[in-house]
Short mmCIF file of C-alpha atoms in Angstrom, two decimals:
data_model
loop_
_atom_site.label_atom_id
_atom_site.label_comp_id
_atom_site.label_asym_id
_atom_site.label_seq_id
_atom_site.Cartn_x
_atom_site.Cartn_y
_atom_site.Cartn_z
CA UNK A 138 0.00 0.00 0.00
CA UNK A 139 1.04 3.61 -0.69
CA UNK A 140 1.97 5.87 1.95
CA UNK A 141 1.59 9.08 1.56
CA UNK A 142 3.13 11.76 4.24
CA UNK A 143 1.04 15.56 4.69
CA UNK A 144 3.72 18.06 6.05
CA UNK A 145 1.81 19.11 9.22
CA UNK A 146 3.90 22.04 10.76
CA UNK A 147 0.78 23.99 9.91
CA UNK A 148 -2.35 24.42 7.88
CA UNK A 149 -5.06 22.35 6.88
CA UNK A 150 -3.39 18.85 7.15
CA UNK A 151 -6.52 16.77 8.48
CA UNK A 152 -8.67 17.00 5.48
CA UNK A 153 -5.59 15.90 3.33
CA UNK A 154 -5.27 13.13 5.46
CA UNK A 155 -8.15 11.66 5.64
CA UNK A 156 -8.83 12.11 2.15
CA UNK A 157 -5.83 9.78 1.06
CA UNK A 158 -7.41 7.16 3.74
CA UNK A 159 -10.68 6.94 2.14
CA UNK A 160 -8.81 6.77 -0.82
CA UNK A 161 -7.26 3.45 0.43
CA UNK A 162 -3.89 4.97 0.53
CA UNK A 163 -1.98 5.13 3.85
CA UNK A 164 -1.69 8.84 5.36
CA UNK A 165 0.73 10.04 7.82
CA UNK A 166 1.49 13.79 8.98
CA UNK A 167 5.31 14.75 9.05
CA UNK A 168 6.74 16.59 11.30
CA UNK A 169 9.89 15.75 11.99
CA UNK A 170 12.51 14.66 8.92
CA UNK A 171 12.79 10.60 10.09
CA UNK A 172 8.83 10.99 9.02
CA UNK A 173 10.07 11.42 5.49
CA UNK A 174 11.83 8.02 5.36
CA UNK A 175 8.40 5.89 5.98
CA UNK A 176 6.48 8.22 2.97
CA UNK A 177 6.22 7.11 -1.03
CA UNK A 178 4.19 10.80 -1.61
CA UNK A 179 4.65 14.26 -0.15
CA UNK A 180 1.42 16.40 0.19
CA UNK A 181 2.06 20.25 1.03
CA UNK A 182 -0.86 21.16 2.32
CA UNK A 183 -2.78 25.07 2.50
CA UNK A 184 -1.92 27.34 5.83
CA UNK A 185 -0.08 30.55 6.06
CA UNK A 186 2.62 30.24 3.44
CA UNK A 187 5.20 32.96 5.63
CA UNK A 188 4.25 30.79 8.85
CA UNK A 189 5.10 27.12 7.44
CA UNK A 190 8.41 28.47 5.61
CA UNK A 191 9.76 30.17 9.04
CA UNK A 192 8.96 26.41 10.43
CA UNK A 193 10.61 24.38 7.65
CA UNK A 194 13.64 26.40 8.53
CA UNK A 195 13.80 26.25 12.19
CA UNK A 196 12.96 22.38 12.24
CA UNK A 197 15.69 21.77 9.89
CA UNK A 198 13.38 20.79 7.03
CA UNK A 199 14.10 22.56 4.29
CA UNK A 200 16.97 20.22 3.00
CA UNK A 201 15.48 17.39 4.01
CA UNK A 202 11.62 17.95 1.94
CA UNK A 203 13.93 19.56 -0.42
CA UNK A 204 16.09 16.47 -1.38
CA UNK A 205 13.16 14.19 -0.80
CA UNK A 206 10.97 16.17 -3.98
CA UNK A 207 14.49 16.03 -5.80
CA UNK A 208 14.41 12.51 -5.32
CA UNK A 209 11.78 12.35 -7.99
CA UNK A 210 9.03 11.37 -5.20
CA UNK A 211 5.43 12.45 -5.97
CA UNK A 212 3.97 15.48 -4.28
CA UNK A 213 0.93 17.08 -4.58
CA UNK A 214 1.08 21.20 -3.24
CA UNK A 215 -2.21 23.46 -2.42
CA UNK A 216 -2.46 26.81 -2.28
CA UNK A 217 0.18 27.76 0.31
CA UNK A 218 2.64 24.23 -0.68
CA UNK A 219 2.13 25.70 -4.20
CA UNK A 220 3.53 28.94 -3.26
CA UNK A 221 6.37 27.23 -1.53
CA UNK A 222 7.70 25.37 -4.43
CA UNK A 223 7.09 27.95 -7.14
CA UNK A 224 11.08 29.61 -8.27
CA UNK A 225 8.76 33.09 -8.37
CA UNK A 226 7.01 34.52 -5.77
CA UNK A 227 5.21 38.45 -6.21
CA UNK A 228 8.71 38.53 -8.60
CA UNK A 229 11.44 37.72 -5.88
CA UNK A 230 12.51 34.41 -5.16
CA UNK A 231 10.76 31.43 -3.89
CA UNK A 232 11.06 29.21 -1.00
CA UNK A 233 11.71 25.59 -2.30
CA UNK A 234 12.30 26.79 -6.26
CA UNK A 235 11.51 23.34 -6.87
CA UNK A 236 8.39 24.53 -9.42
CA UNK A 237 9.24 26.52 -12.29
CA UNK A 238 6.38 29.09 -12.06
CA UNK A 239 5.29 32.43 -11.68
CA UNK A 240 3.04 33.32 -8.72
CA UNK A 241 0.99 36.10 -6.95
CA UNK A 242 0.04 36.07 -3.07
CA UNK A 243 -3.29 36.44 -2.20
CA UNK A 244 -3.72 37.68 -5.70
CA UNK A 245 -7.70 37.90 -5.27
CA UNK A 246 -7.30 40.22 -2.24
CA UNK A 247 -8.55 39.69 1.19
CA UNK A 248 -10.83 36.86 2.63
CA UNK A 249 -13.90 38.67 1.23
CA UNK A 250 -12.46 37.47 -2.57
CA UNK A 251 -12.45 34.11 -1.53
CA UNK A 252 -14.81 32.01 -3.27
CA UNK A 253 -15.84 28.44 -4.39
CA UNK A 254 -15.64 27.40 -8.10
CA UNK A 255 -15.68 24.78 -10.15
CA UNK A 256 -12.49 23.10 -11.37
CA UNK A 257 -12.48 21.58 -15.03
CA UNK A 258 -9.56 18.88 -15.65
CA UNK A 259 -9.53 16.54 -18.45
CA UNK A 260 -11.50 14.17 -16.38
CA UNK A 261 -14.55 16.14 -15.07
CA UNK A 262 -15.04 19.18 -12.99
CA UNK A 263 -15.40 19.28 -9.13
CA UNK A 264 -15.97 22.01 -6.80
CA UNK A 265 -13.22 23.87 -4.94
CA UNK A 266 -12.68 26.48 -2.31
CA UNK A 267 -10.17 29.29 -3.23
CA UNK A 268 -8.93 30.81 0.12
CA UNK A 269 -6.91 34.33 -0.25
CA UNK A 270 -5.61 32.16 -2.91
CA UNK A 271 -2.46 32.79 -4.96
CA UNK A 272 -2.46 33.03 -8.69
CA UNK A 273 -0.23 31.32 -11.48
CA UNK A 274 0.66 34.29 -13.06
CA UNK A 275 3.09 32.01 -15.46
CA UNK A 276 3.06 28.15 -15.41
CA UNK A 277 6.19 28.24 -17.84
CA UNK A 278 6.50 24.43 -19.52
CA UNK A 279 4.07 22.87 -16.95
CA UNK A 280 1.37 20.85 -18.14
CA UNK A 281 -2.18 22.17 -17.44
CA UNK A 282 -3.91 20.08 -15.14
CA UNK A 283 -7.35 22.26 -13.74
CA UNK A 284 -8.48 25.42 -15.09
CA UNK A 285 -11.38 27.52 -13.72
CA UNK A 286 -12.79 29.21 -17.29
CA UNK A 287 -9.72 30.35 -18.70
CA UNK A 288 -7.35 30.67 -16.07
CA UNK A 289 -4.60 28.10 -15.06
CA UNK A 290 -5.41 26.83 -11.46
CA UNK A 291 -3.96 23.07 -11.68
CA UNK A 292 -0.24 22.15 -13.23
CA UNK A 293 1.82 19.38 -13.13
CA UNK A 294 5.51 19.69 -13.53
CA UNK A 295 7.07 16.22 -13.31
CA UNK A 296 6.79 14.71 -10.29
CA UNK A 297 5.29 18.08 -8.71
CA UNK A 298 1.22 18.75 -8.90
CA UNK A 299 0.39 22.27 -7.93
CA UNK A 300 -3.32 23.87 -7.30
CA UNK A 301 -3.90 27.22 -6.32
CA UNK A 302 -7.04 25.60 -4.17
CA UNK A 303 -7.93 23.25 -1.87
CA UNK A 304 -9.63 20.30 -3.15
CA UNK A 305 -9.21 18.72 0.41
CA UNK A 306 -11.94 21.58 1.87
CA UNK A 307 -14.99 20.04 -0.87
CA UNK A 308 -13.46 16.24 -0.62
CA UNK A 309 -12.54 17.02 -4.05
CA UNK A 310 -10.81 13.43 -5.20
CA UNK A 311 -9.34 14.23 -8.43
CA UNK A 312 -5.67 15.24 -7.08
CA UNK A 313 -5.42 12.86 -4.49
CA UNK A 314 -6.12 9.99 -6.65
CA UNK A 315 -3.79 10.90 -9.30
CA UNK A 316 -1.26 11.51 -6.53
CA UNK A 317 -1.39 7.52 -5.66
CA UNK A 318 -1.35 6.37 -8.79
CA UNK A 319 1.79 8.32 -9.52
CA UNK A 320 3.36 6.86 -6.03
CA UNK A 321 1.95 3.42 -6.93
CA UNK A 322 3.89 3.27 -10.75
CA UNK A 323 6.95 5.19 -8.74
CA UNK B 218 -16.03 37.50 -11.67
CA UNK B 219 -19.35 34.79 -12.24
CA UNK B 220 -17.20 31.69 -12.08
CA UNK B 221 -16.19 32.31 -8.15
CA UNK B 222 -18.54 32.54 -6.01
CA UNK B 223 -17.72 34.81 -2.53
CA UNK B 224 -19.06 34.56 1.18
CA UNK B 225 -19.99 30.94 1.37
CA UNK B 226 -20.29 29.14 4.28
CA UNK B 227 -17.21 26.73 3.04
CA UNK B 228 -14.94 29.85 2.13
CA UNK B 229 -15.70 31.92 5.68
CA UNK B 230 -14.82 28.42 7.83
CA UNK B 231 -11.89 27.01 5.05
CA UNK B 232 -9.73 30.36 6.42
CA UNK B 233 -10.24 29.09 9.69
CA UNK B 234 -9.51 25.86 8.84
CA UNK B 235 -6.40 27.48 6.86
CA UNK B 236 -4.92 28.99 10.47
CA UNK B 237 -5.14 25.27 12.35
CA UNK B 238 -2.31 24.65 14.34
CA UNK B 239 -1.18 28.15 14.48
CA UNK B 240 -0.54 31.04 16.58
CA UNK B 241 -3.30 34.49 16.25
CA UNK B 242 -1.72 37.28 17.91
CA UNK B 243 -3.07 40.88 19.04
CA UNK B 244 -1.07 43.81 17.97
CA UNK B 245 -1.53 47.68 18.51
CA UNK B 246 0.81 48.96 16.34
CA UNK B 247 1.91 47.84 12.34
CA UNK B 248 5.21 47.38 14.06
CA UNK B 249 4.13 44.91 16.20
CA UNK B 250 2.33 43.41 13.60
CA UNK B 251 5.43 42.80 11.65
CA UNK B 252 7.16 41.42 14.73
CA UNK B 253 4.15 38.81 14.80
CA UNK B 254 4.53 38.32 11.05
CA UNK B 255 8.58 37.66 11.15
CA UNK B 256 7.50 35.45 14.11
CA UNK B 257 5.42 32.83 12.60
CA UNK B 258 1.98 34.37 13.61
CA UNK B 259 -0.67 32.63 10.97
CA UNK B 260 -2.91 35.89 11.83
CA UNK B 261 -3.16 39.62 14.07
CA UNK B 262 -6.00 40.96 15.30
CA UNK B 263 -5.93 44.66 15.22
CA UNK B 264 -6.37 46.38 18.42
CA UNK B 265 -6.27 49.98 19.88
CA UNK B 266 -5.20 48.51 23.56
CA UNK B 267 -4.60 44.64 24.42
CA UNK B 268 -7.03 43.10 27.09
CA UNK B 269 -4.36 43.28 29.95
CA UNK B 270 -4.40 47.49 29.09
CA UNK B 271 -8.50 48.06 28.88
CA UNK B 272 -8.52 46.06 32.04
CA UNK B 273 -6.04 48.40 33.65
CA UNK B 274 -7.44 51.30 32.38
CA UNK B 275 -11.19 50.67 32.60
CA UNK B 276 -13.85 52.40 30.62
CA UNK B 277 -15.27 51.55 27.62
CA UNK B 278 -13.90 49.48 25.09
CA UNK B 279 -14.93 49.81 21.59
CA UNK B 280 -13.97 48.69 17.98
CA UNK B 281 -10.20 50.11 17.23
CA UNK B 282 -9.72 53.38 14.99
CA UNK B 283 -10.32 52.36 10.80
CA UNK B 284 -7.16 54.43 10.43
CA UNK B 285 -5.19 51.89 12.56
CA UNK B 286 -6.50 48.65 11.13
CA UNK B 287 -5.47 49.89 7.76
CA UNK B 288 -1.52 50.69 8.31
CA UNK B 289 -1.77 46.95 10.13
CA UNK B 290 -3.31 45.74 7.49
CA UNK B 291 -0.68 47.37 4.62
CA UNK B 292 2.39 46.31 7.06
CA UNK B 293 1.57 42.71 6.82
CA UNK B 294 0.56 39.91 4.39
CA UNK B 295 -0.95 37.22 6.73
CA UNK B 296 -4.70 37.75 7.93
CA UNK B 297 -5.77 40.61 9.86
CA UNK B 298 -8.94 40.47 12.29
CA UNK B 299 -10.45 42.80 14.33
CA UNK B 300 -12.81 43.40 17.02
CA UNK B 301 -16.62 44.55 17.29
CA UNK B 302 -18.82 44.63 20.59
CA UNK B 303 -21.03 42.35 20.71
CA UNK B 304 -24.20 42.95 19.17
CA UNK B 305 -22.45 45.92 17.48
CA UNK B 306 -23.66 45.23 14.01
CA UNK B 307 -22.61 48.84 12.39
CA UNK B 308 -19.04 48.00 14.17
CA UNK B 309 -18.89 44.95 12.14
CA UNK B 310 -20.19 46.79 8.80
CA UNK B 311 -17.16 49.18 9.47
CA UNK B 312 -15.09 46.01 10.24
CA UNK B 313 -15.88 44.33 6.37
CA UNK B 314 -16.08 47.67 4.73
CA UNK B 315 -12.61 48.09 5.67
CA UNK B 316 -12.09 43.85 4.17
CA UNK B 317 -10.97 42.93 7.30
CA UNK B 318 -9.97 39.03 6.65
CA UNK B 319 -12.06 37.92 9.99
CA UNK B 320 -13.95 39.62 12.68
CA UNK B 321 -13.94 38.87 16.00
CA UNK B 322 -17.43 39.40 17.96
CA UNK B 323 -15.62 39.79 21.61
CA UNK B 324 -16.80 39.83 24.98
CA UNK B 325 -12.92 41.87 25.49
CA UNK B 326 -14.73 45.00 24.28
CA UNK B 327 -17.90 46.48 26.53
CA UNK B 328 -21.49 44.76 24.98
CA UNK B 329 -23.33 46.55 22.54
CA UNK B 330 -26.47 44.58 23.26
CA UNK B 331 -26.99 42.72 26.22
CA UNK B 332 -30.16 40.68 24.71
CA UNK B 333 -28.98 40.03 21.22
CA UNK B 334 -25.27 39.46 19.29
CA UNK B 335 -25.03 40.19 15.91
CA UNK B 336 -26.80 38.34 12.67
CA UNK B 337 -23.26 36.88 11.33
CA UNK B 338 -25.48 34.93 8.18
CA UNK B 339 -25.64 38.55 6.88
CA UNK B 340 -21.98 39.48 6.21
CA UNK B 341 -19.60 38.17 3.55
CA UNK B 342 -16.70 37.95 5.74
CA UNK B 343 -16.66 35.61 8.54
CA UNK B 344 -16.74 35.65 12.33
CA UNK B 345 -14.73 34.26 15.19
CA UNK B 346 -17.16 34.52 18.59
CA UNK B 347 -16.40 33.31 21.82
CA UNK B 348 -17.70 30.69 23.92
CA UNK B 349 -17.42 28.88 27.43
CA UNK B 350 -19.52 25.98 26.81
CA UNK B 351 -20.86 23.80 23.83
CA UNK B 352 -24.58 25.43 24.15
CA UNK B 353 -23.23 28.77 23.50
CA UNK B 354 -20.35 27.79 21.24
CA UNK B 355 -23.63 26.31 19.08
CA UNK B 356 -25.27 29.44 19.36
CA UNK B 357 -22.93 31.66 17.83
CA UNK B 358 -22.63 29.31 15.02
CA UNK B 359 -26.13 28.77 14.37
CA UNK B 360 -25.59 33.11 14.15
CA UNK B 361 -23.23 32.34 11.12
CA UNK B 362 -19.74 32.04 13.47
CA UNK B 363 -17.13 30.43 10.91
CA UNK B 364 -15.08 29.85 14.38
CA UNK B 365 -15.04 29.46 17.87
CA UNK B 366 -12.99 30.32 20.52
CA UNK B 367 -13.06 29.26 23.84
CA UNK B 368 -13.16 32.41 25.99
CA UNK B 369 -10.56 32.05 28.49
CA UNK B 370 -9.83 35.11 30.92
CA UNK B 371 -8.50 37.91 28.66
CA UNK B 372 -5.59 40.18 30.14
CA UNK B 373 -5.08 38.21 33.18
CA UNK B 374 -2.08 35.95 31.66
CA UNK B 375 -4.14 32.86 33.84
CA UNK B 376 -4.77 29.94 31.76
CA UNK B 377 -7.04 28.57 34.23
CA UNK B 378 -10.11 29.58 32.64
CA UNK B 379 -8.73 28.94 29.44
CA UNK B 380 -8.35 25.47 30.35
CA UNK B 381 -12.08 24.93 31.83
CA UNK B 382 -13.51 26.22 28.71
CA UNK B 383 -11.77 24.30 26.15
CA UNK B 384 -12.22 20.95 28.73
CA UNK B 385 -15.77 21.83 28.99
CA UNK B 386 -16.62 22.48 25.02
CA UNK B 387 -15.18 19.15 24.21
CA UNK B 388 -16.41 17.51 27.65
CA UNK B 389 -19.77 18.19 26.42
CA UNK B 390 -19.14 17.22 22.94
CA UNK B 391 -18.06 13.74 24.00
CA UNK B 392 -21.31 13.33 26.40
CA UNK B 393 -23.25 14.52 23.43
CA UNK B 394 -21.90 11.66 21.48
CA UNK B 395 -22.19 9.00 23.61
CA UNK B 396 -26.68 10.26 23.77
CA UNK B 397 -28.74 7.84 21.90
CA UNK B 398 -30.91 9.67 19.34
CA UNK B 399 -34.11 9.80 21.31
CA UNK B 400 -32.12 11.73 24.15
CA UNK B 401 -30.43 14.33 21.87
CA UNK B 402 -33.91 15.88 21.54
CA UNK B 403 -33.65 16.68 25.28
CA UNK B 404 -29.55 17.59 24.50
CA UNK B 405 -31.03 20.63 21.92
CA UNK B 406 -33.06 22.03 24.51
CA UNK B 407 -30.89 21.88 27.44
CA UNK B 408 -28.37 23.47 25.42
CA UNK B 409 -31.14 25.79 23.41
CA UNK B 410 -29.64 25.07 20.47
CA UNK B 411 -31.03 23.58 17.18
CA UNK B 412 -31.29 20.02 17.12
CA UNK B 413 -30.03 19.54 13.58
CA UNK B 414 -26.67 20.95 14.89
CA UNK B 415 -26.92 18.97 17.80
CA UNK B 416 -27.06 16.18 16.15
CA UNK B 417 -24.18 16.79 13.81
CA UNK B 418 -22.09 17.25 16.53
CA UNK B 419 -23.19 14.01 18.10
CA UNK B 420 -22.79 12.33 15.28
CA UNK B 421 -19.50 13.95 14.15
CA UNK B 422 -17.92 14.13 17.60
CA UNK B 423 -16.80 17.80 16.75
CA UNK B 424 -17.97 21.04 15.96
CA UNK B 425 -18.45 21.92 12.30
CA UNK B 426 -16.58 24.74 12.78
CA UNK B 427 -12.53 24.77 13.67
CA UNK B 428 -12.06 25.76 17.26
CA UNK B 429 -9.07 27.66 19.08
CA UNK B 430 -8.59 29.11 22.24
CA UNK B 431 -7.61 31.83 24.20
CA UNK B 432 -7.50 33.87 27.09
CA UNK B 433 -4.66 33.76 29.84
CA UNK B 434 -2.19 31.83 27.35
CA UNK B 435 1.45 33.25 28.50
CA UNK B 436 4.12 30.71 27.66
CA UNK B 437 5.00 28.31 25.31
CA UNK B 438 3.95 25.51 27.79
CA UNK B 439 0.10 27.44 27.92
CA UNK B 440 0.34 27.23 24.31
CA UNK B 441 1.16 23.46 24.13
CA UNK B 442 -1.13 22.74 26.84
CA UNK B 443 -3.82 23.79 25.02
CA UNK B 444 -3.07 22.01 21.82
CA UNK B 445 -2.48 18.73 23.79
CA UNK B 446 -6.54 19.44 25.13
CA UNK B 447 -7.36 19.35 21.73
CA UNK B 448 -7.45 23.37 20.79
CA UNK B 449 -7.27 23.45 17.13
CA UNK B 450 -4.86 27.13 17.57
CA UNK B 451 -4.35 29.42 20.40
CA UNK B 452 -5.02 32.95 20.24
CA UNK B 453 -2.44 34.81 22.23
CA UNK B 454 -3.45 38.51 23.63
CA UNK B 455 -1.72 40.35 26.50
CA UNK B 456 0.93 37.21 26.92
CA UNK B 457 3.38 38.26 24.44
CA UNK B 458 3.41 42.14 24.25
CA UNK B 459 3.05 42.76 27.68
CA UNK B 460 5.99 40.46 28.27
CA UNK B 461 9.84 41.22 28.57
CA UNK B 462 10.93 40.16 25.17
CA UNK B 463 8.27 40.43 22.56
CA UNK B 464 9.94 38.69 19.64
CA UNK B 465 11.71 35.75 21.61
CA UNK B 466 8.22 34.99 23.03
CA UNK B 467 6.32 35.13 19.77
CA UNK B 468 8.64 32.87 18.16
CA UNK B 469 8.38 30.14 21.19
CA UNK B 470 5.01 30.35 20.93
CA UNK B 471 4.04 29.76 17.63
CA UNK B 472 7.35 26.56 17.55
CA UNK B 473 5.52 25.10 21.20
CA UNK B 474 2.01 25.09 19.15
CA UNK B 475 3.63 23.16 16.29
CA UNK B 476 5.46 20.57 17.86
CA UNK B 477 2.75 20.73 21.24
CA UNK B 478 3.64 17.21 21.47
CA UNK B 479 7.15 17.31 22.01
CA UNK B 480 8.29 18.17 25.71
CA UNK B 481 11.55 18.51 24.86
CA UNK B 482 10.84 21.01 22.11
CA UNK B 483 8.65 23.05 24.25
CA UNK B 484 11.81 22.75 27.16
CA UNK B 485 14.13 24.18 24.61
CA UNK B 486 12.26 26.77 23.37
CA UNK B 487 11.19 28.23 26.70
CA UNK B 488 15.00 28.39 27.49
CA UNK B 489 15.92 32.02 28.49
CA UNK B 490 12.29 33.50 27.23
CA UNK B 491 13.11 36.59 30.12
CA UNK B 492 9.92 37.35 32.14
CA UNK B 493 6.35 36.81 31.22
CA UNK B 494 3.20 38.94 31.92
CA UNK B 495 2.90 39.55 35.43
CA UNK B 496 -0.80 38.91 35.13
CA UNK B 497 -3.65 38.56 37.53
CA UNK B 498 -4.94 35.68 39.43
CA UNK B 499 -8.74 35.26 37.71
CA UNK B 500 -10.25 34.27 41.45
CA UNK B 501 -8.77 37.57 42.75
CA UNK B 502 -10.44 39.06 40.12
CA UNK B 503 -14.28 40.87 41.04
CA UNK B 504 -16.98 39.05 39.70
CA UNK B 505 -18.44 42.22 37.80
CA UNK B 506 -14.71 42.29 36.13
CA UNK B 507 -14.70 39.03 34.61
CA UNK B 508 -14.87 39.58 30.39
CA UNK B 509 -15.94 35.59 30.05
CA UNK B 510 -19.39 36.26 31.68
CA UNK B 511 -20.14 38.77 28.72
CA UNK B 512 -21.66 37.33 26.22
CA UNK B 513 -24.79 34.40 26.49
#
């Protein structure tokens, strides 16, 4: 069975977790860098981007999650994970870099922007909940993986998936399930 | 936009749900704001004075100058609340006029209303309210609160009260669920609540909306404390402004929430921290003083 680890320093890690369990997938939260060895998937979940990069760093996990997604491991990132990865963030630097993308912070504006909408992939649509929710200004080579109307929300890059939402807030499947299947034919 | 759709239910609670496992702090100033920020804080809430100052001072507190919630709102790019009275509903239209991310209907600031609190349904941007026990935690909801918080004893840097609240919310939630359905009609009305949220909650074992706590939390250990009663966050007021070093504090907060499980991280962090509040014993405190009694 496929393990998959949610990085739980802060944020909206339940919902991720049991969503991977009802799934059928095994979920753990990680917290500390030995959680990383036990994990086949990575999920970065939503939270306050600022908040969960000062903890990466003071835990000591910056390397670690770091040389774990260069590994070529799956990981699935929403809303504030997708900000960490991105190279480009409001144009300076990103945390991680690991995602070769353009982004805007809380690119709606304030809570009263945030909204629900429906998600299109390939697949089918499902509903989502955008929370002060970044924006891919740029998604550079990345394939398109969700798309609200006409605007990039979804991308994978590799082994990276990216949304700009949180599918885990409307049990939104789509992700997750893709997620396993990627850690299952790892 | 007519593909997003604002002010749902699932958008006002998924911000909450968004600041689990983190640290809200009050601030008076866009400086401290910024020290918050740099600190890990997942949120501020914008205040004129902090609880441990209007208790000192007395008189009447009211919601904080628009002038002030806007520089804390430009110094910062994590969520900014702020406080109405209760029952203050024009407070709270200033509040979302001004996009506040959350508002916070607190029993800190002197009651509006003493019969009714504000009709939360009607605003787009969603409310944090107080509560000491599930029957008024279910209230507020059933008003439209996207959050709870457990009262606590504001300003006194005594987690005591703190503690009761958040072990008598999920006390009663855990008697609710062990109720067999013919005895939860009974549950509603003790509680005067609805049923149908009764029920969810017995059936759920939790309440629909995320729940944090505060009052009286002063040190990391407070901080962990509550996360090991099963607090979803801690809201920290007086306890790290009012104490010797602001930033240090802040900091060992916010890590002691994180890893609340972890003695030995919560040992090393509270390493050197220099004093905390002085703070107030909540039994020395006069009945008539007591901010958790506002509110119904």
């Amino acid at each position: 069975m496929v393990t998959v680890g949610v990085l739980a320093l802060q944020g909206g890690a339940r919902e991720h977790l049991a969503l991977i369990e009802s799934l059928g997938g095994k979920a753990i939260a990680v917290k500390k860098q030995s959680d990383l060895g036990d994990i086949d998937a990575l999920i970065i979940p939503g939270g306050e981007s600022t908040t969960i990069s000062k903890l990466l760093t003071v835990f000591e996990l910056k390397k670690p999650v770091g040389d774990f997604i260069d590994a070529g491991n799956p990981v699935l990132a929403t809303c504030a994970g997708l900000i960490l990865l991105a190279t480009e963030v409001d144009g300076e630097p990103g945390y991680f870099q690991k995602l070769p993308i353009k982004v805007k912070r809380n690119a709606y504006g304030a809570q009263l922007a945030s909204a629900e909408a429906i998600v299109d992939y390939q697949q089918g649509s499902e509903n989502a909940a955008f929370i002060r929710a970044p924006k891919i200004l740029d998604s550079g080579d990345s394939e398109v993986v969700g798309k609200v109307s006409d605007e990039v929300v979804a991308i994978r890059n590799g082994n990276i998936m990216a949304a700009s939402y949180h599918p885990e807030l409307t049990n939104s499947t789509m992700l997750h399930r893709k997620l396993l299947e990627m850690a299952a034919s790892n | 936009m007519t593909d997003f759709e604002t002010g749902t239910p699932l958008v006002k609670r998924g911000l909450a749900e968004m600041l689990k496992g983190g640290v809200i702090m009050d601030v008076v100033t866009a400086d401290q704001a910024r020290i918050a920020e740099d600190a890990g804080a997942v949120a501020v809430m914008a205040l004129e004075r902090v609880p441990a100052d209007i208790r000192a001072e007395g008189g009447v507190a009211r919601m904080s100058d628009p002038q002030l919630i806007d520089e804390i709102k430009a110094a910062v790019s994590i969520p900014v609340m702020a406080k109405a009275r209760i029952g203050h509903f024009v407070e709270a239209q200033v509040l979302q006029s001004l996009e506040v991310d959350y508002i916070d209907e607190s029993e800190v600031l002197s009651p509006a209303d003493y019969v009714n609190h504000i009709d939360k349904l009607g605003f787009d941007v969603p409310f944090v309210c107080g509560a000491t026990n599930l029957g008024e935690a279910l209230r507020r909801i059933t008003e439209g609160a996207a959050m709870i918080r457990s009262k606590g004893e504001a300003g006194t840097g005594d987690v005591s009260e703190a503690t009761k609240h958040i072990r008598t919310i999920l006390g009663e939630i855990r008697h609710l669920s062990s109720k067999s359905s013919e005895e939860l009609y009974v549950a509603a009305k003790e509680l005067q609540a609805p049923y149908a949220l009764v029920k969810e909650v017995a059936e759920t074992g939790k309440l629909p909306v995320v729940l944090f706590t505060a009052g009286g939390v002063a040190t990391p250990a407070d901080a962990a404390m509550m996360m090991q009663l099963g607090a979803d966050g801690v809201f920290v007021g007086s306890g790290i402004f009012k104490s010797g070093n602001p930033e240090q504090r802040a900091r060992a907060i916010v890590r002691a929430t994180t890893h609340f499980e972890d003695p030995a991280v919560v040992a090393e962090v509270s390493r050197n921290l220099g004093d905390a509040m002085v703070g107030i014993n909540v039994n020395d405190l006069p009945a008539p003083h007591r901010l958790a009694e506002r509110g119904w």
